[in-house]
mmCIF file of C-alpha atoms in Angstrom:
data_model
loop_
_atom_site.group_PDB
_atom_site.id
_atom_site.type_symbol
_atom_site.label_atom_id
_atom_site.label_comp_id
_atom_site.label_asym_id
_atom_site.label_seq_id
_atom_site.Cartn_x
_atom_site.Cartn_y
_atom_site.Cartn_z
ATOM 1 C CA SER A 951 -9.079 -19.941 16.819
ATOM 2 C CA LEU A 952 -6.437 -19.180 14.233
ATOM 3 C CA ASN A 953 -5.124 -21.858 11.880
ATOM 4 C CA ILE A 954 -1.347 -21.511 12.074
ATOM 5 C CA ALA A 955 1.289 -23.370 10.070
ATOM 6 C CA LYS A 956 4.869 -23.210 11.315
ATOM 7 C CA THR A 957 7.882 -23.358 9.016
ATOM 8 C CA PRO A 958 11.565 -23.099 9.941
ATOM 9 C CA PHE A 959 11.374 -19.467 8.767
ATOM 10 C CA ALA A 960 7.978 -18.118 9.764
ATOM 11 C CA LYS A 961 4.497 -18.715 11.084
ATOM 12 C CA ILE A 962 1.750 -18.583 8.449
ATOM 13 C CA TYR A 963 -1.634 -17.456 9.719
ATOM 14 C CA PHE A 964 -4.510 -18.866 7.669
ATOM 15 C CA THR A 965 -7.075 -16.354 8.925
ATOM 16 C CA HIS A 966 -9.611 -16.833 6.121
ATOM 17 C CA PHE A 967 -9.872 -20.628 6.237
ATOM 18 C CA ASP A 968 -12.010 -22.841 8.449
ATOM 19 C CA ASP A 969 -9.364 -25.564 8.638
ATOM 20 C CA LEU A 970 -5.608 -25.817 8.270
ATOM 21 C CA ASP A 971 -5.658 -28.420 5.430
ATOM 22 C CA THR A 972 -7.688 -26.136 3.134
ATOM 23 C CA GLY A 973 -5.385 -23.228 3.958
ATOM 24 C CA ILE A 974 -2.250 -25.237 3.150
ATOM 25 C CA LYS A 975 -3.685 -26.613 -0.139
ATOM 26 C CA THR A 976 -4.688 -23.104 -1.209
ATOM 27 C CA PHE A 977 -1.276 -21.756 -0.185
ATOM 28 C CA LYS A 978 0.565 -24.377 -2.247
ATOM 29 C CA ARG A 979 -1.573 -23.623 -5.326
ATOM 30 C CA ARG A 980 -0.952 -19.877 -4.985
ATOM 31 C CA TYR A 981 2.738 -20.407 -4.216
ATOM 32 C CA ASP A 982 3.270 -21.841 -7.698
ATOM 33 C CA ARG A 983 1.962 -18.600 -9.254
ATOM 34 C CA ILE A 984 4.279 -16.226 -7.352
ATOM 35 C CA GLU A 985 6.411 -13.853 -9.432
ATOM 36 C CA TRP A 986 9.506 -13.872 -7.217
ATOM 37 C CA ASN A 987 11.022 -10.741 -8.788
ATOM 38 C CA ASN A 988 7.903 -8.686 -8.108
ATOM 39 C CA ILE A 989 7.002 -9.195 -4.445
ATOM 40 C CA LEU A 990 5.645 -6.484 -2.155
ATOM 41 C CA TYR A 991 5.759 -6.899 1.614
ATOM 42 C CA LYS A 992 3.256 -5.311 4.012
ATOM 43 C CA ILE A 993 3.018 -5.787 7.732
ATOM 44 C CA ASP A 994 0.503 -4.334 10.199
ATOM 45 C CA LEU A 995 2.571 -4.124 13.375
ATOM 46 C CA GLU A 996 -0.484 -3.082 15.395
ATOM 47 C CA LYS A 997 -2.013 -6.548 15.162
ATOM 48 C CA PRO A 998 -2.072 -8.181 18.600
ATOM 49 C CA TYR A 999 0.311 -11.032 17.819
ATOM 50 C CA TYR A 1000 3.286 -8.782 16.905
ATOM 51 C CA SER A 1001 5.890 -7.926 19.527
ATOM 52 C CA ASN A 1002 9.036 -5.812 19.765
ATOM 53 C CA GLU A 1003 11.025 -8.884 18.708
ATOM 54 C CA ASP A 1004 9.014 -8.957 15.469
ATOM 55 C CA ILE A 1005 9.842 -5.284 14.842
ATOM 56 C CA ILE A 1006 13.532 -6.036 15.426
ATOM 57 C CA ARG A 1007 13.377 -8.900 12.896
ATOM 58 C CA TRP A 1008 11.480 -6.682 10.416
ATOM 59 C CA ASN A 1009 14.146 -3.981 10.716
ATOM 60 C CA GLU A 1010 16.957 -6.521 10.271
ATOM 61 C CA LEU A 1011 15.365 -7.909 7.094
ATOM 62 C CA LYS A 1012 15.320 -4.451 5.427
ATOM 63 C CA LEU A 1013 13.080 -5.868 2.718
ATOM 64 C CA PRO A 1014 12.856 -3.887 -0.508
ATOM 65 C CA ASN A 1015 9.356 -3.017 -1.730
ATOM 66 C CA SER A 1016 8.045 -3.183 1.822
ATOM 67 C CA VAL A 1017 5.830 -1.132 4.098
ATOM 68 C CA ALA A 1018 5.082 -1.441 7.815
ATOM 69 C CA PHE A 1019 1.954 0.128 9.295
ATOM 70 C CA TYR A 1020 1.958 1.097 12.956
ATOM 71 C CA SER A 1021 0.119 3.413 15.308
ATOM 72 C CA TYR A 1022 0.054 4.572 18.915
ATOM 73 C CA LYS A 1023 0.027 1.094 20.467
ATOM 74 C CA VAL A 1024 3.396 0.239 18.925
ATOM 75 C CA LEU A 1025 4.826 3.571 20.088
ATOM 76 C CA GLU A 1026 3.956 2.716 23.693
ATOM 77 C CA ASN A 1027 6.796 0.151 23.674
ATOM 78 C CA TRP A 1028 8.945 1.200 20.711
ATOM 79 C CA ASP A 1029 10.900 4.436 20.246
ATOM 80 C CA LYS A 1030 13.216 3.599 17.347
ATOM 81 C CA PRO A 1031 12.709 3.901 13.569
ATOM 82 C CA ILE A 1032 10.777 1.161 11.781
ATOM 83 C CA HIS A 1033 12.002 0.082 8.326
ATOM 84 C CA ASN A 1034 9.678 1.685 5.744
ATOM 85 C CA GLY A 1035 7.302 2.434 8.598
ATOM 86 C CA ILE A 1036 4.184 4.488 8.064
ATOM 87 C CA PHE A 1037 2.474 5.870 11.149
ATOM 88 C CA ILE A 1038 -1.304 5.630 10.774
ATOM 89 C CA ASP A 1039 -3.160 7.364 13.580
ATOM 90 C CA LYS A 1040 -6.543 5.921 12.524
ATOM 91 C CA TRP A 1041 -5.348 2.301 12.388
ATOM 92 C CA VAL A 1042 -8.021 -0.448 12.554
ATOM 93 C CA ILE A 1043 -7.659 -4.233 12.553
ATOM 94 C CA ASP A 1044 -9.902 -4.719 9.480
ATOM 95 C CA GLY A 1045 -7.587 -5.193 6.470
ATOM 96 C CA ALA A 1046 -10.110 -3.978 3.876
ATOM 97 C CA LYS A 1047 -10.715 -0.778 5.832
ATOM 98 C CA MET A 1048 -6.956 -0.352 6.304
ATOM 99 C CA PHE A 1049 -6.523 -0.366 2.517
ATOM 100 C CA ASP A 1050 -8.788 2.683 2.297
ATOM 101 C CA ILE A 1051 -7.230 4.360 5.339
ATOM 102 C CA SER A 1052 -3.640 3.734 4.197
ATOM 103 C CA ARG A 1053 -4.271 5.558 0.910
ATOM 104 C CA ASN A 1054 -4.444 8.765 2.954
ATOM 105 C CA TYR A 1055 -0.870 8.291 4.179
ATOM 106 C CA PHE A 1056 1.062 7.292 1.060
ATOM 107 C CA ASN A 1057 0.539 6.626 -2.633
ATOM 108 C CA ILE A 1058 -0.403 2.959 -2.421
ATOM 109 C CA PHE A 1059 -0.839 2.719 -6.196
ATOM 110 C CA LYS A 1060 2.716 3.951 -6.863
ATOM 111 C CA TRP A 1061 3.984 1.538 -4.196
ATOM 112 C CA ILE A 1062 2.203 -1.385 -5.878
ATOM 113 C CA LYS A 1063 3.617 -0.361 -9.258
ATOM 114 C CA SER A 1064 7.190 0.559 -8.248
ATOM 115 C CA GLY A 1065 7.773 -0.580 -4.658
ATOM 116 C CA ARG A 1066 8.573 3.016 -3.622
ATOM 117 C CA ILE A 1067 6.849 4.777 -0.736
ATOM 118 C CA GLU A 1068 5.885 8.282 -1.831
ATOM 119 C CA THR A 1069 3.239 10.861 -1.239
ATOM 120 C CA SER A 1070 2.482 14.352 -2.451
ATOM 121 C CA LEU A 1071 -0.085 17.023 -1.764
ATOM 122 C CA SER A 1072 -1.625 16.570 -5.219
ATOM 123 C CA TYR A 1073 -1.971 12.813 -4.597
ATOM 124 C CA GLN A 1074 -3.648 13.420 -1.239
ATOM 125 C CA ILE A 1075 -6.112 15.919 -2.715
ATOM 126 C CA LEU A 1076 -6.997 13.698 -5.689
ATOM 127 C CA ASN A 1077 -7.278 10.684 -3.402
ATOM 128 C CA GLN A 1078 -9.800 12.518 -1.220
ATOM 129 C CA ILE A 1079 -11.865 13.751 -4.155
ATOM 130 C CA ILE A 1080 -11.940 10.462 -6.036
ATOM 131 C CA PHE A 1081 -12.250 7.909 -3.220
ATOM 132 C CA ASP A 1082 -13.882 9.688 -0.257
ATOM 133 C CA PRO A 1083 -17.393 8.189 -0.001
ATOM 134 C CA THR A 1084 -18.737 11.368 1.665
ATOM 135 C CA ILE A 1085 -18.086 13.464 -1.465
ATOM 136 C CA PRO A 1086 -21.186 13.456 -3.709
ATOM 137 C CA ARG A 1087 -20.845 11.478 -6.937
ATOM 138 C CA SER A 1088 -21.972 14.469 -9.034
ATOM 139 C CA LEU A 1089 -19.114 16.564 -7.619
ATOM 140 C CA LYS A 1090 -16.625 13.784 -8.400
ATOM 141 C CA LYS A 1091 -17.878 13.466 -11.988
ATOM 142 C CA GLY A 1092 -17.715 17.230 -12.509
ATOM 143 C CA PHE A 1093 -14.204 17.399 -11.084
ATOM 144 C CA LEU A 1094 -12.958 14.495 -13.199
ATOM 145 C CA LYS A 1095 -14.482 16.064 -16.322
ATOM 146 C CA LYS A 1096 -12.650 19.347 -15.614
ATOM 147 C CA LEU A 1097 -9.462 17.432 -14.805
ATOM 148 C CA SER A 1098 -9.705 15.673 -18.171
ATOM 149 C CA LEU A 1099 -10.113 19.037 -19.918
ATOM 150 C CA VAL A 1100 -7.070 20.462 -18.089
ATOM 151 C CA LYS A 1101 -5.051 17.343 -18.973
ATOM 152 C CA ASN A 1102 -5.964 17.747 -22.644
ATOM 153 C CA LEU A 1103 -5.024 21.446 -22.600
ATOM 154 C CA LEU A 1104 -1.691 20.681 -20.933
ATOM 155 C CA PHE A 1105 -1.010 17.938 -23.468
ATOM 156 C CA TYR A 1106 -1.865 20.328 -26.309
ATOM 157 C CA PHE A 1107 0.384 23.037 -24.819
ATOM 158 C CA ALA A 1108 3.283 20.569 -24.340
ATOM 159 C CA PHE A 1109 2.831 19.286 -27.885
ATOM 160 C CA GLU A 1110 2.849 22.855 -29.262
ATOM 161 C CA CYS A 1111 6.027 23.681 -27.308
ATOM 162 C CA LEU A 1112 7.710 20.517 -28.553
ATOM 163 C CA PHE A 1113 6.582 21.222 -32.116
ATOM 164 C CA GLN A 1114 7.969 24.776 -31.912
ATOM 165 C CA ASP A 1115 11.309 23.427 -30.657
ATOM 166 C CA LEU A 1116 11.446 21.010 -33.603
ATOM 167 C CA ILE A 1117 10.802 23.809 -36.105
ATOM 168 C CA TYR A 1118 13.717 25.866 -34.727
ATOM 169 C CA LEU A 1119 16.159 22.945 -34.845
#
């Protein structure tokens, strides 16, 4: 069974604790370390305890630096936009696996750094090459070595262009 604490504002699910007291003590200790100006919000709307009312509340909050994952199950009962929603067709309940899966749908590293949801073709390609466990390690190392060489050449070219501009000033 889940250990759930109720506040006037929200329910807190202590899913990784055997008892509620340990969960609350750990929460209070971590609460004191929160950087309130640098909070990211993520919700997995596919989890079984979320309802349409939760989606309505999520949309009303319009939290900055937030992301909401959803998939086909949500779409069975919901046909409106979801605030900062990201449709993930291969959604699974396992949070660690979802971290890996979600990287295929948006630039999670840029989101963590800036709070913005973005993606690009180059990000998706690099993400596949670097993190896909089915790609042989030797291929990854060779690609990264070539990428480093290209980066150095581009830096050298940009430096030369900048240097030329300075000479003509």
